Amino acid sequence: MPSEHLGRSAPKRRDRSGRRDRPPRPARPHPEPEPTSRPTAWDTRVLATIRERPDYGEFARGYAFPLDDFQVAAIGSVLDGHGVLVAAPTGSGKTVVGECAVWLALRQGGKCFYTTPIKALSNQKYHDLVARHGEGCVGLLTGDVAVNGDAPIVVMTTEVLRNMIYAGSAALRGLTYVVLDEVHYLADRFRGAVWEEVILGLAAGVSIVCLSATVSNAEQFGDWLGRVRPGGVDVIVSEDRPVPLDQHVMVGRDLVPLQDKDARGVNPALMRIALLQAQQAAARGPRRYGHGGGGRPGGEAAERVRGLTPSRSAVAGALQRADLLPAIVFVFSRAGCDGAVRQLLGDGLRLTDRAERAALLEIAERHGASLGPADREALGWTTFIQALGCGIAAHHAGLLPVCKAIVEEGFTRGLLKIVFATETLALGINMPARTVVIEKLLKFNGEATLELTPGEYTQLTGRAGRRGLDTQGHAVVCWNKTMNPKMVAGLAAKRTYPLRSSFAPSYNMAVNLVATIGAARARTLLANSFAQFLTDAAGRPGRAGTSIADQFDRIAAVLETLGYLGDGGEVVTPRGALLARIYNPLDLIVTEAIRRGTLAGLSVPQLAATLAVLVYESRGDRGGRSGLPDARCQAAFEALGALAREIGALERRHRVPPGPDLDAGFAWPAYAWAQGAGLADVLDSSHLAAGDFVRWVRQVADLAGQIASASGAGALRGVCRNVVAALRRDIVDLDTQDAE
């Protein structure tokens, strides 16, 4: 893992506003907080110079629309060989800058890896680049799918690139550019560390193109990038939406503007409604508030404010009358999304004409051609198709991937009119709408019900307004009994949010770093992480528990005690080499289970069930059949529990935070599927949504695949290969075949 650039001061970074180059600042151990970033005032002479360049002209001719100033500035940086961070709103066309790196790599005879945070976005980008450059030039690697991996342009999930770096993959030879799309994912508490591992681990000769949502500390993030990447990183910030956004509140059957006529404050009509509603609540009194008490407190004023929370049919009707379709309605519940579809279908709502309906049914039949009658019945295909034909659908993580593909194609083609979605749709999938509706400003995050943050509101409403199709985008918030119009206006006004780091060393990371660069350089690399940068910027240098390098030392101590590191933590042992290929939140438990024979002697279904215990996290999923499938699985589970307690005691001694708990909630579905059970039987007994089932089966298969390819796993490797074969069938394998 190259790190020869660590500790250097950032080289000169060109400012596209036309100002003179800033001198490099010397590296300092504790940087001061950076000011909030501001959009650059683009210098027209600098932009004109870029536009006159022959290489710019050659690239820009590939697009049917003129490029915006921020795109021109960023493309100029890429053409000059600089790294670049582009922070701009959703739908503004940031990916054009990434596509410039792709084009330049092909032109120069090099390689470009285009990384995304999710497989669906990787599939989408793969097809986009194939359409532009041809199948022979573009590959796809997502863990599930490997297509043309030796191509000069490869689209992949960020984890795939991280694993390549640690393994010293031959595919990294000749790599000149890496695009990190949706780089703000590094704040994700589950997966964010991967982005920092990639940024810190890429070879010095690789230029990075980072594409981010608008964040308030883009300059701070760019400053860190410039310190850890040789050649520097230009920071390009734009807060201009490509399509202006109007804000509304849906009150009863009416769409009411959020702002007053001068767009300087909140609409007085909304404030009057809020006042009347507050008076009504006060008249009811605390005893009966919220329980539908009898009587008519508040008299005529109360009657005027009752029924102001709009029904879903009322929302759909109002949007249709106002010509504001297609729309995405965000409902922060999978069950709520599915229920909304059934509700509109039951109300007899039809939003499509005959030609649109026929086109939607063709999309569905094309994607679902491989689904047999039993699978269709298990998935509720008939209801899905009925709603689809009416222009109505849901989109959430519990939906089968093939159904999501149908919804995404139907919506992007303008055929679907209303999609009820959870917030996962806002995270990168290219599904812009004319209108975005937010039913409630509260959502459950898995632990508590919280108000939406300005960043979340910005991310959701960023889907409103289709570039080239709409002159105006629209955001609609539905009225409810606790509505505060000023709060909504505050959310709408704060359009940026700070980027934070979730980086923390893991056991797998530690052995990989020691193996590739040694313990001393690993500490230096970790000290250069964005997490440490932010800690130092906040003025807490040296504070106990805040040093990433200290965390690494504590993890290394655990590994040395268990024999994964030797010679004072400087050498990776054969045990450590096995751990280096296990990418799992319970990586150390998995590796110890392999080493101690806990997984030995299990049949294919038994091993699938046991591996599921090491992968699954219930996160509120409804329980189905409980317990373990048989006595052998129960014994393996108990052995894993004892192992987890032993490691937990060692972690407490060295002050290492514990990993997630073992969870047997998916053991039965994994066992049954590996035995050959049908989809309907598995879903019926597990109470899982089809999309959840497919996702968890694939994660079990992925862990089995890691063990099958890891040195030191012995005879278990062959059984794991059989587990992969048993799990990757029928509906589980359908979408990987479709991607090819």
CSV table of N, CA and C in Angstrom, one decimal, residues 272-285 297-298 301-302 304-305:
chain,number,residue,atom,x,y,z
A,272,ARG,N,-50.9,31.5,9.7
A,272,ARG,CA,-52.2,31.6,10.3
A,272,ARG,C,-52.8,30.2,10.6
A,273,ILE,N,-52.6,29.3,9.6
A,273,ILE,CA,-53.1,27.9,9.8
A,273,ILE,C,-52.4,27.3,11.0
A,274,ALA,N,-51.1,27.5,11.2
A,274,ALA,CA,-50.3,26.9,12.3
A,274,ALA,C,-50.9,27.5,13.6
A,275,LEU,N,-51.2,28.8,13.6
A,275,LEU,CA,-51.7,29.4,14.8
A,275,LEU,C,-53.1,28.9,15.2
A,276,LEU,N,-53.9,28.7,14.2
A,276,LEU,CA,-55.3,28.1,14.5
A,276,LEU,C,-55.1,26.7,15.0
A,277,GLN,N,-54.2,26.0,14.4
A,277,GLN,CA,-54.0,24.6,14.9
A,277,GLN,C,-53.5,24.5,16.3
A,278,ALA,N,-52.6,25.4,16.6
A,278,ALA,CA,-52.1,25.5,18.0
A,278,ALA,C,-53.2,25.8,19.0
A,279,GLN,N,-54.1,26.8,18.6
A,279,GLN,CA,-55.2,27.2,19.4
A,279,GLN,C,-56.1,26.0,19.7
A,280,GLN,N,-56.4,25.2,18.6
A,280,GLN,CA,-57.2,24.1,18.7
A,280,GLN,C,-56.7,23.0,19.7
A,281,ALA,N,-55.4,22.8,19.6
A,281,ALA,CA,-54.7,21.8,20.4
A,281,ALA,C,-54.8,22.3,21.9
A,282,ALA,N,-54.6,23.6,22.1
A,282,ALA,CA,-54.7,24.1,23.5
A,282,ALA,C,-56.1,24.0,24.0
A,283,ALA,N,-57.1,24.2,23.2
A,283,ALA,CA,-58.5,24.1,23.6
A,283,ALA,C,-58.9,22.7,24.0
A,284,ARG,N,-58.3,21.7,23.3
A,284,ARG,CA,-58.6,20.3,23.6
A,284,ARG,C,-58.1,20.0,25.0
A,285,GLY,N,-57.0,20.6,25.3
A,285,GLY,CA,-56.4,20.3,26.7
A,285,GLY,C,-55.5,19.1,26.6
A,297,PRO,N,-64.1,21.6,20.5
A,297,PRO,CA,-63.3,22.7,21.1
A,297,PRO,C,-62.8,23.6,20.0
A,298,GLY,N,-62.8,24.9,20.2
A,298,GLY,CA,-62.3,25.8,19.2
A,298,GLY,C,-63.4,26.3,18.3
A,301,ALA,N,-63.2,27.9,14.2
A,301,ALA,CA,-61.8,27.9,13.8
A,301,ALA,C,-61.3,26.5,13.8
A,302,ALA,N,-61.7,25.7,14.8
A,302,ALA,CA,-61.2,24.3,14.8
A,302,ALA,C,-61.7,23.6,13.5
A,304,ARG,N,-62.1,24.7,10.7
A,304,ARG,CA,-61.4,25.2,9.5
A,304,ARG,C,-60.0,24.5,9.4
A,305,VAL,N,-59.4,24.1,10.5
A,305,VAL,CA,-58.1,23.5,10.5
A,305,VAL,C,-58.1,22.0,10.5
